[in-house]
Amino acid sequence: MASPMRSLFTNPARYLQSFRLFLANSTEHQCMQEFMERQLLAVIASIGNGKSTINILSVGGGAGEIDLLILSKLQARYPGVTINNEVIEPSADQIFKYKERVAETTNLENVKFTWHKETAYEYESRMNAEKKSKKWDFIHMIQVKCFSLVLNIFLVVYLSGSSGWETLWKKFGSSFPLDDLCSYVSSADIKKILDSARLKYQFHELPSYMDITSCFIEGNEDGELLLDFLTETCEFSKTAPPELKRQVMEELRKPECSEEREGKVLFNNNLSVIVIEP
């Protein structure tokens, strides 16, 4: 009998709902914003030297919060320089919110935005099919599979190899319903690829956590959505075999995945920022 488990990506509305809940319950964006505030200027220090236009590619730009922070740093470093900011984002809802955020933000006169409603894989395939080649001065990706483009500086944000995700997915990933949008890759995997290619890179670890206390309250709607996000499975609680669910819930409480503090279960959501140099 076919498994009733389905990838969370087969239900875009539920995926978006679980993703928003993840952001609300985690410190992911806060720790990324802190990195951008403190260290991004060093990363972009020379990408626009002597240029009248800077070409930026945002892969998985979401609703634009991090993108606009990056753009503000670029504008401060290179005042008056034209910035072409192209965004790859598969969610129409996220693009709509991104455009709303741009409309509400001042001082973007020198920034030209182009949005592509597609996945990174679809974008790369289209560029290859159309035999188009473009040099980017800066590419940044957050939790997106890598792909090959001509660039100057490449900034990648991935789940840390020391995070709870690493433990959970290395143990149970083969039991979850995967598709081409839905697979687990950590910074440890990226480092192996970079090392084998002998590429130069800088590595930064960003501590982060996600409050998953509600996952252990039977029937709690938020908890079920967070379980969906953790396992990338639509309605995991209802469709997973009882033994798999029991093992996953047990694993989530172990110190390799989470710590219990003041009555809360805090999942290790540590991130890694990898800056790949040309």
PDB file of C-alpha atoms in Angstrom:
ATOM      1  CA  MET A   1       0.000   0.000   0.000  1.00  0.00           C
ATOM      2  CA  ALA A   2       1.285   3.474  -0.897  1.00  0.00           C
ATOM      3  CA  SER A   3       2.215   5.664   2.021  1.00  0.00           C
ATOM      4  CA  PRO A   4      -0.304   8.449   2.794  1.00  0.00           C
ATOM      5  CA  MET A   5       2.606  10.761   3.643  1.00  0.00           C
ATOM      6  CA  ARG A   6       3.011  13.654   1.196  1.00  0.00           C
ATOM      7  CA  SER A   7       5.667  16.320   0.832  1.00  0.00           C
ATOM      8  CA  LEU A   8       4.726  19.605   2.474  1.00  0.00           C
ATOM      9  CA  PHE A   9       5.453  21.284  -0.880  1.00  0.00           C
ATOM     10  CA  THR A  10       2.385  19.589  -2.389  1.00  0.00           C
ATOM     11  CA  ASN A  11       0.277  21.982  -0.311  1.00  0.00           C
ATOM     12  CA  PRO A  12       1.720  25.507  -0.864  1.00  0.00           C
ATOM     13  CA  ALA A  13      -0.798  27.186   1.464  1.00  0.00           C
ATOM     14  CA  ARG A  14       0.051  24.872   4.351  1.00  0.00           C
ATOM     15  CA  TYR A  15       3.770  25.197   3.641  1.00  0.00           C
ATOM     16  CA  LEU A  16       3.518  28.985   3.818  1.00  0.00           C
ATOM     17  CA  GLN A  17       1.500  28.765   7.031  1.00  0.00           C
ATOM     18  CA  SER A  18       4.084  26.472   8.639  1.00  0.00           C
ATOM     19  CA  PHE A  19       6.976  28.611   7.384  1.00  0.00           C
ATOM     20  CA  ARG A  20       5.491  31.764   8.913  1.00  0.00           C
ATOM     21  CA  LEU A  21       4.981  29.941  12.190  1.00  0.00           C
ATOM     22  CA  PHE A  22       8.592  28.750  12.049  1.00  0.00           C
ATOM     23  CA  LEU A  23       9.791  32.349  11.631  1.00  0.00           C
ATOM     24  CA  ALA A  24       7.559  33.504  14.501  1.00  0.00           C
ATOM     25  CA  ASN A  25       8.852  30.742  16.807  1.00  0.00           C
ATOM     26  CA  SER A  26      12.529  30.896  15.862  1.00  0.00           C
ATOM     27  CA  THR A  27      15.380  33.376  16.046  1.00  0.00           C
ATOM     28  CA  GLU A  28      16.424  32.637  12.435  1.00  0.00           C
ATOM     29  CA  HIS A  29      15.822  36.094  10.989  1.00  0.00           C
ATOM     30  CA  GLN A  30      17.135  37.857  14.092  1.00  0.00           C
ATOM     31  CA  CYS A  31      20.490  36.078  13.972  1.00  0.00           C
ATOM     32  CA  MET A  32      20.793  36.679  10.222  1.00  0.00           C
ATOM     33  CA  GLN A  33      19.977  40.364  10.675  1.00  0.00           C
ATOM     34  CA  GLU A  34      22.613  40.626  13.397  1.00  0.00           C
ATOM     35  CA  PHE A  35      25.186  39.085  11.038  1.00  0.00           C
ATOM     36  CA  MET A  36      24.227  41.514   8.267  1.00  0.00           C
ATOM     37  CA  GLU A  37      24.477  44.475  10.627  1.00  0.00           C
ATOM     38  CA  ARG A  38      27.866  43.480  12.046  1.00  0.00           C
ATOM     39  CA  GLN A  39      29.741  41.721   9.271  1.00  0.00           C
ATOM     40  CA  LEU A  40      28.146  42.250   5.852  1.00  0.00           C
ATOM     41  CA  LEU A  41      30.132  45.406   5.105  1.00  0.00           C
ATOM     42  CA  ALA A  42      33.358  43.395   5.269  1.00  0.00           C
ATOM     43  CA  VAL A  43      31.898  40.879   2.801  1.00  0.00           C
ATOM     44  CA  ILE A  44      30.835  43.518   0.245  1.00  0.00           C
ATOM     45  CA  ALA A  45      33.780  45.851   0.811  1.00  0.00           C
ATOM     46  CA  SER A  46      35.098  45.704  -2.750  1.00  0.00           C
ATOM     47  CA  ILE A  47      32.385  44.235  -4.998  1.00  0.00           C
ATOM     48  CA  GLY A  48      31.353  47.612  -6.411  1.00  0.00           C
ATOM     49  CA  ASN A  49      34.722  49.294  -6.755  1.00  0.00           C
ATOM     50  CA  GLY A  50      34.912  51.291  -9.985  1.00  0.00           C
ATOM     51  CA  LYS A  51      31.463  50.117 -11.166  1.00  0.00           C
ATOM     52  CA  SER A  52      28.504  52.233 -12.211  1.00  0.00           C
ATOM     53  CA  THR A  53      26.136  49.266 -11.768  1.00  0.00           C
ATOM     54  CA  ILE A  54      26.129  46.387  -9.257  1.00  0.00           C
ATOM     55  CA  ASN A  55      24.297  43.192 -10.225  1.00  0.00           C
ATOM     56  CA  ILE A  56      22.776  41.258  -7.321  1.00  0.00           C
ATOM     57  CA  LEU A  57      20.983  37.909  -7.418  1.00  0.00           C
ATOM     58  CA  SER A  58      18.808  36.892  -4.465  1.00  0.00           C
ATOM     59  CA  VAL A  59      17.964  33.180  -4.506  1.00  0.00           C
ATOM     60  CA  GLY A  60      14.970  32.372  -2.305  1.00  0.00           C
ATOM     61  CA  GLY A  61      14.329  36.024  -1.486  1.00  0.00           C
ATOM     62  CA  GLY A  62      11.122  35.298   0.431  1.00  0.00           C
ATOM     63  CA  ALA A  63       9.231  38.400   1.517  1.00  0.00           C
ATOM     64  CA  GLY A  64      12.339  40.581   1.214  1.00  0.00           C
ATOM     65  CA  GLU A  65      13.235  41.342   4.835  1.00  0.00           C
ATOM     66  CA  ILE A  66      16.841  40.191   4.571  1.00  0.00           C
ATOM     67  CA  ASP A  67      17.182  41.401   0.954  1.00  0.00           C
ATOM     68  CA  LEU A  68      16.294  44.976   1.861  1.00  0.00           C
ATOM     69  CA  LEU A  69      18.751  44.929   4.741  1.00  0.00           C
ATOM     70  CA  ILE A  70      21.494  43.770   2.354  1.00  0.00           C
ATOM     71  CA  LEU A  71      20.526  46.475  -0.149  1.00  0.00           C
ATOM     72  CA  SER A  72      20.664  49.177   2.523  1.00  0.00           C
ATOM     73  CA  LYS A  73      24.240  48.117   3.364  1.00  0.00           C
ATOM     74  CA  LEU A  74      25.199  48.167  -0.321  1.00  0.00           C
ATOM     75  CA  GLN A  75      23.693  51.622  -0.773  1.00  0.00           C
ATOM     76  CA  ALA A  76      25.598  52.905   2.251  1.00  0.00           C
ATOM     77  CA  ARG A  77      28.852  51.463   0.882  1.00  0.00           C
ATOM     78  CA  TYR A  78      28.264  52.629  -2.713  1.00  0.00           C
ATOM     79  CA  PRO A  79      26.000  55.705  -2.570  1.00  0.00           C
ATOM     80  CA  GLY A  80      24.378  56.641  -5.871  1.00  0.00           C
ATOM     81  CA  VAL A  81      25.490  53.483  -7.704  1.00  0.00           C
ATOM     82  CA  THR A  82      22.720  51.737  -9.659  1.00  0.00           C
ATOM     83  CA  ILE A  83      21.828  48.304  -8.254  1.00  0.00           C
ATOM     84  CA  ASN A  84      20.080  45.650 -10.340  1.00  0.00           C
ATOM     85  CA  ASN A  85      18.459  43.299  -7.831  1.00  0.00           C
ATOM     86  CA  GLU A  86      17.007  40.117  -9.353  1.00  0.00           C
ATOM     87  CA  VAL A  87      14.987  37.831  -7.106  1.00  0.00           C
ATOM     88  CA  ILE A  88      14.227  34.127  -7.531  1.00  0.00           C
ATOM     89  CA  GLU A  89      11.279  33.087  -5.359  1.00  0.00           C
ATOM     90  CA  PRO A  90       8.751  30.308  -6.141  1.00  0.00           C
ATOM     91  CA  SER A  91       5.956  31.611  -3.887  1.00  0.00           C
ATOM     92  CA  ALA A  92       3.593  34.172  -5.444  1.00  0.00           C
ATOM     93  CA  ASP A  93       2.441  35.163  -1.953  1.00  0.00           C
ATOM     94  CA  GLN A  94       6.004  35.871  -0.826  1.00  0.00           C
ATOM     95  CA  ILE A  95       6.684  37.922  -3.971  1.00  0.00           C
ATOM     96  CA  PHE A  96       3.516  39.941  -3.348  1.00  0.00           C
ATOM     97  CA  LYS A  97       4.666  40.694   0.210  1.00  0.00           C
ATOM     98  CA  TYR A  98       8.160  41.522  -1.064  1.00  0.00           C
ATOM     99  CA  LYS A  99       6.691  44.064  -3.509  1.00  0.00           C
ATOM    100  CA  GLU A 100       4.565  45.548  -0.729  1.00  0.00           C
ATOM    101  CA  ARG A 101       7.665  45.930   1.434  1.00  0.00           C
ATOM    102  CA  VAL A 102       9.545  47.640  -1.414  1.00  0.00           C
ATOM    103  CA  ALA A 103       6.634  50.049  -1.950  1.00  0.00           C
ATOM    104  CA  GLU A 104       6.762  51.009   1.740  1.00  0.00           C
ATOM    105  CA  THR A 105      10.554  51.509   1.802  1.00  0.00           C
ATOM    106  CA  THR A 106      12.128  54.864   1.011  1.00  0.00           C
ATOM    107  CA  ASN A 107      15.473  55.592  -0.685  1.00  0.00           C
ATOM    108  CA  LEU A 108      15.276  52.778  -3.233  1.00  0.00           C
ATOM    109  CA  GLU A 109      15.395  55.082  -6.277  1.00  0.00           C
ATOM    110  CA  ASN A 110      18.694  53.628  -7.505  1.00  0.00           C
ATOM    111  CA  VAL A 111      17.563  49.991  -7.105  1.00  0.00           C
ATOM    112  CA  LYS A 112      15.872  48.155  -9.971  1.00  0.00           C
ATOM    113  CA  PHE A 113      13.922  45.048  -8.904  1.00  0.00           C
ATOM    114  CA  THR A 114      13.115  42.046 -11.098  1.00  0.00           C
ATOM    115  CA  TRP A 115      11.208  39.097  -9.656  1.00  0.00           C
ATOM    116  CA  HIS A 116      11.227  35.572 -11.103  1.00  0.00           C
ATOM    117  CA  LYS A 117       8.469  33.289  -9.792  1.00  0.00           C
ATOM    118  CA  GLU A 118      10.399  30.039 -10.038  1.00  0.00           C
ATOM    119  CA  THR A 119      12.682  27.749  -8.095  1.00  0.00           C
ATOM    120  CA  ALA A 120      16.467  28.020  -8.284  1.00  0.00           C
ATOM    121  CA  TYR A 121      16.500  24.823 -10.361  1.00  0.00           C
ATOM    122  CA  GLU A 122      13.881  26.206 -12.780  1.00  0.00           C
ATOM    123  CA  TYR A 123      15.787  29.481 -13.110  1.00  0.00           C
ATOM    124  CA  GLU A 124      19.089  27.765 -13.812  1.00  0.00           C
ATOM    125  CA  SER A 125      17.465  25.383 -16.316  1.00  0.00           C
ATOM    126  CA  ARG A 126      15.828  28.302 -18.132  1.00  0.00           C
ATOM    127  CA  MET A 127      19.061  30.271 -18.301  1.00  0.00           C
ATOM    128  CA  ASN A 128      20.863  27.216 -19.698  1.00  0.00           C
ATOM    129  CA  ALA A 129      18.115  26.532 -22.243  1.00  0.00           C
ATOM    130  CA  GLU A 130      18.139  30.160 -23.383  1.00  0.00           C
ATOM    131  CA  LYS A 131      21.956  30.081 -23.414  1.00  0.00           C
ATOM    132  CA  LYS A 132      21.993  33.234 -21.310  1.00  0.00           C
ATOM    133  CA  SER A 133      25.040  34.089 -19.269  1.00  0.00           C
ATOM    134  CA  LYS A 134      25.245  36.935 -16.787  1.00  0.00           C
ATOM    135  CA  LYS A 135      27.973  37.914 -14.367  1.00  0.00           C
ATOM    136  CA  TRP A 136      26.752  38.683 -10.883  1.00  0.00           C
ATOM    137  CA  ASP A 137      28.727  40.848  -8.467  1.00  0.00           C
ATOM    138  CA  PHE A 138      27.003  39.324  -5.442  1.00  0.00           C
ATOM    139  CA  ILE A 139      24.726  36.299  -4.995  1.00  0.00           C
ATOM    140  CA  HIS A 140      23.078  35.439  -1.702  1.00  0.00           C
ATOM    141  CA  MET A 141      21.111  32.292  -0.935  1.00  0.00           C
ATOM    142  CA  ILE A 142      19.240  31.252   2.191  1.00  0.00           C
ATOM    143  CA  GLN A 143      18.473  27.533   2.607  1.00  0.00           C
ATOM    144  CA  VAL A 144      18.530  26.898  -1.150  1.00  0.00           C
ATOM    145  CA  LYS A 145      20.317  24.204  -3.137  1.00  0.00           C
ATOM    146  CA  CYS A 146      23.504  25.467  -4.776  1.00  0.00           C
ATOM    147  CA  PHE A 147      23.832  26.056  -8.478  1.00  0.00           C
ATOM    148  CA  SER A 148      26.597  27.302 -10.758  1.00  0.00           C
ATOM    149  CA  LEU A 149      26.746  30.898 -11.960  1.00  0.00           C
ATOM    150  CA  VAL A 150      29.466  33.389 -12.829  1.00  0.00           C
ATOM    151  CA  LEU A 151      29.946  35.605  -9.812  1.00  0.00           C
ATOM    152  CA  ASN A 152      32.186  37.751  -7.730  1.00  0.00           C
ATOM    153  CA  ILE A 153      31.088  37.025  -4.150  1.00  0.00           C
ATOM    154  CA  PHE A 154      28.657  34.271  -3.096  1.00  0.00           C
ATOM    155  CA  LEU A 155      27.012  34.364   0.353  1.00  0.00           C
ATOM    156  CA  VAL A 156      25.185  31.205   1.406  1.00  0.00           C
ATOM    157  CA  VAL A 157      23.135  30.741   4.580  1.00  0.00           C
ATOM    158  CA  TYR A 158      22.521  27.090   5.455  1.00  0.00           C
ATOM    159  CA  LEU A 159      21.538  25.043   8.453  1.00  0.00           C
ATOM    160  CA  SER A 160      24.596  24.255  10.528  1.00  0.00           C
ATOM    161  CA  GLY A 161      26.067  20.778  10.536  1.00  0.00           C
ATOM    162  CA  SER A 162      25.798  21.006  14.334  1.00  0.00           C
ATOM    163  CA  SER A 163      22.068  21.824  14.333  1.00  0.00           C
ATOM    164  CA  GLY A 164      19.171  19.637  15.422  1.00  0.00           C
ATOM    165  CA  TRP A 165      18.139  19.443  11.765  1.00  0.00           C
ATOM    166  CA  GLU A 166      21.345  17.528  11.025  1.00  0.00           C
ATOM    167  CA  THR A 167      20.552  14.916  13.671  1.00  0.00           C
ATOM    168  CA  LEU A 168      16.862  14.628  12.758  1.00  0.00           C
ATOM    169  CA  TRP A 169      17.325  14.409   8.995  1.00  0.00           C
ATOM    170  CA  LYS A 170      20.369  12.154   8.950  1.00  0.00           C
ATOM    171  CA  LYS A 171      18.370   9.692  11.057  1.00  0.00           C
ATOM    172  CA  PHE A 172      14.876   9.972   9.532  1.00  0.00           C
ATOM    173  CA  GLY A 173      15.281  11.757   6.176  1.00  0.00           C
ATOM    174  CA  SER A 174      14.842   8.560   4.181  1.00  0.00           C
ATOM    175  CA  SER A 175      11.459   8.035   5.878  1.00  0.00           C
ATOM    176  CA  PHE A 176      10.121  11.452   4.895  1.00  0.00           C
ATOM    177  CA  PRO A 177       8.425  12.030   1.505  1.00  0.00           C
ATOM    178  CA  LEU A 178      11.017  13.903  -0.566  1.00  0.00           C
ATOM    179  CA  ASP A 179      10.717  15.596  -3.940  1.00  0.00           C
ATOM    180  CA  ASP A 180      12.945  17.898  -6.003  1.00  0.00           C
ATOM    181  CA  LEU A 181      12.043  20.886  -3.817  1.00  0.00           C
ATOM    182  CA  CYS A 182      12.335  19.041  -0.580  1.00  0.00           C
ATOM    183  CA  SER A 183      15.611  17.601   0.616  1.00  0.00           C
ATOM    184  CA  TYR A 184      18.051  18.186   3.437  1.00  0.00           C
ATOM    185  CA  VAL A 185      21.418  19.838   2.910  1.00  0.00           C
ATOM    186  CA  SER A 186      23.554  21.314   5.687  1.00  0.00           C
ATOM    187  CA  SER A 187      26.646  23.481   5.827  1.00  0.00           C
ATOM    188  CA  ALA A 188      28.681  20.306   6.416  1.00  0.00           C
ATOM    189  CA  ASP A 189      27.634  19.050   2.965  1.00  0.00           C
ATOM    190  CA  ILE A 190      28.462  22.417   1.375  1.00  0.00           C
ATOM    191  CA  LYS A 191      31.904  22.515   3.009  1.00  0.00           C
ATOM    192  CA  LYS A 192      32.723  19.071   1.589  1.00  0.00           C
ATOM    193  CA  ILE A 193      31.814  20.279  -1.912  1.00  0.00           C
ATOM    194  CA  LEU A 194      33.872  23.465  -1.544  1.00  0.00           C
ATOM    195  CA  ASP A 195      36.857  21.624  -0.105  1.00  0.00           C
ATOM    196  CA  SER A 196      36.816  19.056  -2.906  1.00  0.00           C
ATOM    197  CA  ALA A 197      36.708  21.907  -5.452  1.00  0.00           C
ATOM    198  CA  ARG A 198      39.499  23.694  -3.557  1.00  0.00           C
ATOM    199  CA  LEU A 199      37.494  26.898  -3.356  1.00  0.00           C
ATOM    200  CA  LYS A 200      38.293  29.631  -0.848  1.00  0.00           C
ATOM    201  CA  TYR A 201      35.606  30.519   1.670  1.00  0.00           C
ATOM    202  CA  GLN A 202      34.921  32.124   5.024  1.00  0.00           C
ATOM    203  CA  PHE A 203      32.743  30.341   7.562  1.00  0.00           C
ATOM    204  CA  HIS A 204      30.557  31.859  10.294  1.00  0.00           C
ATOM    205  CA  GLU A 205      28.362  30.029  12.822  1.00  0.00           C
ATOM    206  CA  LEU A 206      25.141  31.766  13.947  1.00  0.00           C
ATOM    207  CA  PRO A 207      23.438  30.440  17.110  1.00  0.00           C
ATOM    208  CA  SER A 208      19.667  30.115  16.667  1.00  0.00           C
ATOM    209  CA  TYR A 209      16.782  28.179  18.193  1.00  0.00           C
ATOM    210  CA  MET A 210      13.114  27.388  17.557  1.00  0.00           C
ATOM    211  CA  ASP A 211      10.495  26.972  20.293  1.00  0.00           C
ATOM    212  CA  ILE A 212       8.830  23.614  19.542  1.00  0.00           C
ATOM    213  CA  THR A 213       7.045  23.203  22.890  1.00  0.00           C
ATOM    214  CA  SER A 214       3.643  23.124  21.164  1.00  0.00           C
ATOM    215  CA  CYS A 215       4.720  20.034  19.173  1.00  0.00           C
ATOM    216  CA  PHE A 216       4.346  17.993  22.364  1.00  0.00           C
ATOM    217  CA  ILE A 217       0.771  19.134  23.056  1.00  0.00           C
ATOM    218  CA  GLU A 218      -1.491  16.537  21.435  1.00  0.00           C
ATOM    219  CA  GLY A 219      -3.831  18.106  18.878  1.00  0.00           C
ATOM    220  CA  ASN A 220      -2.246  21.568  19.107  1.00  0.00           C
ATOM    221  CA  GLU A 221      -2.615  23.194  15.672  1.00  0.00           C
ATOM    222  CA  ASP A 222       0.610  25.221  15.881  1.00  0.00           C
ATOM    223  CA  GLY A 223       2.493  22.158  17.057  1.00  0.00           C
ATOM    224  CA  GLU A 224       1.235  20.116  14.113  1.00  0.00           C
ATOM    225  CA  LEU A 225       2.288  22.844  11.672  1.00  0.00           C
ATOM    226  CA  LEU A 226       5.769  23.001  13.192  1.00  0.00           C
ATOM    227  CA  LEU A 227       6.052  19.215  12.942  1.00  0.00           C
ATOM    228  CA  ASP A 228       5.116  19.530   9.278  1.00  0.00           C
ATOM    229  CA  PHE A 229       7.917  22.062   8.825  1.00  0.00           C
ATOM    230  CA  LEU A 230      10.477  19.987  10.711  1.00  0.00           C
ATOM    231  CA  THR A 231       9.731  16.853   8.681  1.00  0.00           C
ATOM    232  CA  GLU A 232       8.705  18.633   5.440  1.00  0.00           C
ATOM    233  CA  THR A 233       5.636  16.382   5.512  1.00  0.00           C
ATOM    234  CA  CYS A 234       2.053  17.554   5.009  1.00  0.00           C
ATOM    235  CA  GLU A 235       0.052  16.698   8.151  1.00  0.00           C
ATOM    236  CA  PHE A 236       2.838  14.556   9.568  1.00  0.00           C
ATOM    237  CA  SER A 237       0.954  13.928  12.816  1.00  0.00           C
ATOM    238  CA  LYS A 238      -1.995  12.404  10.988  1.00  0.00           C
ATOM    239  CA  THR A 239      -0.230  10.540   8.153  1.00  0.00           C
ATOM    240  CA  ALA A 240       3.043   9.240   9.605  1.00  0.00           C
ATOM    241  CA  PRO A 241       3.152   5.607  10.767  1.00  0.00           C
ATOM    242  CA  PRO A 242       2.704   5.570  14.582  1.00  0.00           C
ATOM    243  CA  GLU A 243       6.180   4.103  15.181  1.00  0.00           C
ATOM    244  CA  LEU A 244       7.870   6.751  13.008  1.00  0.00           C
ATOM    245  CA  LYS A 245       5.963   9.516  14.780  1.00  0.00           C
ATOM    246  CA  ARG A 246       6.929   8.071  18.186  1.00  0.00           C
ATOM    247  CA  GLN A 247      10.604   7.904  17.228  1.00  0.00           C
ATOM    248  CA  VAL A 248      10.636  11.444  15.770  1.00  0.00           C
ATOM    249  CA  MET A 249       8.956  12.912  18.862  1.00  0.00           C
ATOM    250  CA  GLU A 250      11.420  11.065  21.075  1.00  0.00           C
ATOM    251  CA  GLU A 251      14.374  12.300  19.003  1.00  0.00           C
ATOM    252  CA  LEU A 252      13.192  15.915  19.132  1.00  0.00           C
ATOM    253  CA  ARG A 253      13.517  15.932  22.923  1.00  0.00           C
ATOM    254  CA  LYS A 254      17.061  14.545  22.957  1.00  0.00           C
ATOM    255  CA  PRO A 255      19.957  16.947  23.672  1.00  0.00           C
ATOM    256  CA  GLU A 256      21.324  16.346  20.144  1.00  0.00           C
ATOM    257  CA  CYS A 257      18.219  18.144  18.830  1.00  0.00           C
ATOM    258  CA  SER A 258      16.900  20.376  21.589  1.00  0.00           C
ATOM    259  CA  GLU A 259      17.387  21.698  25.077  1.00  0.00           C
ATOM    260  CA  GLU A 260      14.693  22.195  27.700  1.00  0.00           C
ATOM    261  CA  ARG A 261      14.764  25.577  29.378  1.00  0.00           C
ATOM    262  CA  GLU A 262      12.184  27.178  31.695  1.00  0.00           C
ATOM    263  CA  GLY A 263       9.533  24.683  30.654  1.00  0.00           C
ATOM    264  CA  LYS A 264      10.162  25.150  26.931  1.00  0.00           C
ATOM    265  CA  VAL A 265      11.635  22.785  24.362  1.00  0.00           C
ATOM    266  CA  LEU A 266      14.077  24.793  22.220  1.00  0.00           C
ATOM    267  CA  PHE A 267      15.164  23.104  18.999  1.00  0.00           C
ATOM    268  CA  ASN A 268      18.740  23.776  17.838  1.00  0.00           C
ATOM    269  CA  ASN A 269      18.272  25.854  14.674  1.00  0.00           C
ATOM    270  CA  ASN A 270      21.915  26.998  14.358  1.00  0.00           C
ATOM    271  CA  LEU A 271      22.871  28.452  10.983  1.00  0.00           C
ATOM    272  CA  SER A 272      26.087  28.752   9.046  1.00  0.00           C
ATOM    273  CA  VAL A 273      27.033  31.616   6.773  1.00  0.00           C
ATOM    274  CA  ILE A 274      29.504  30.645   4.073  1.00  0.00           C
ATOM    275  CA  VAL A 275      31.104  33.399   2.013  1.00  0.00           C
ATOM    276  CA  ILE A 276      32.591  31.880  -1.141  1.00  0.00           C
ATOM    277  CA  GLU A 277      35.334  33.973  -2.708  1.00  0.00           C
ATOM    278  CA  PRO A 278      36.238  34.101  -6.429  1.00  0.00           C
TER     279      PRO A 278
END
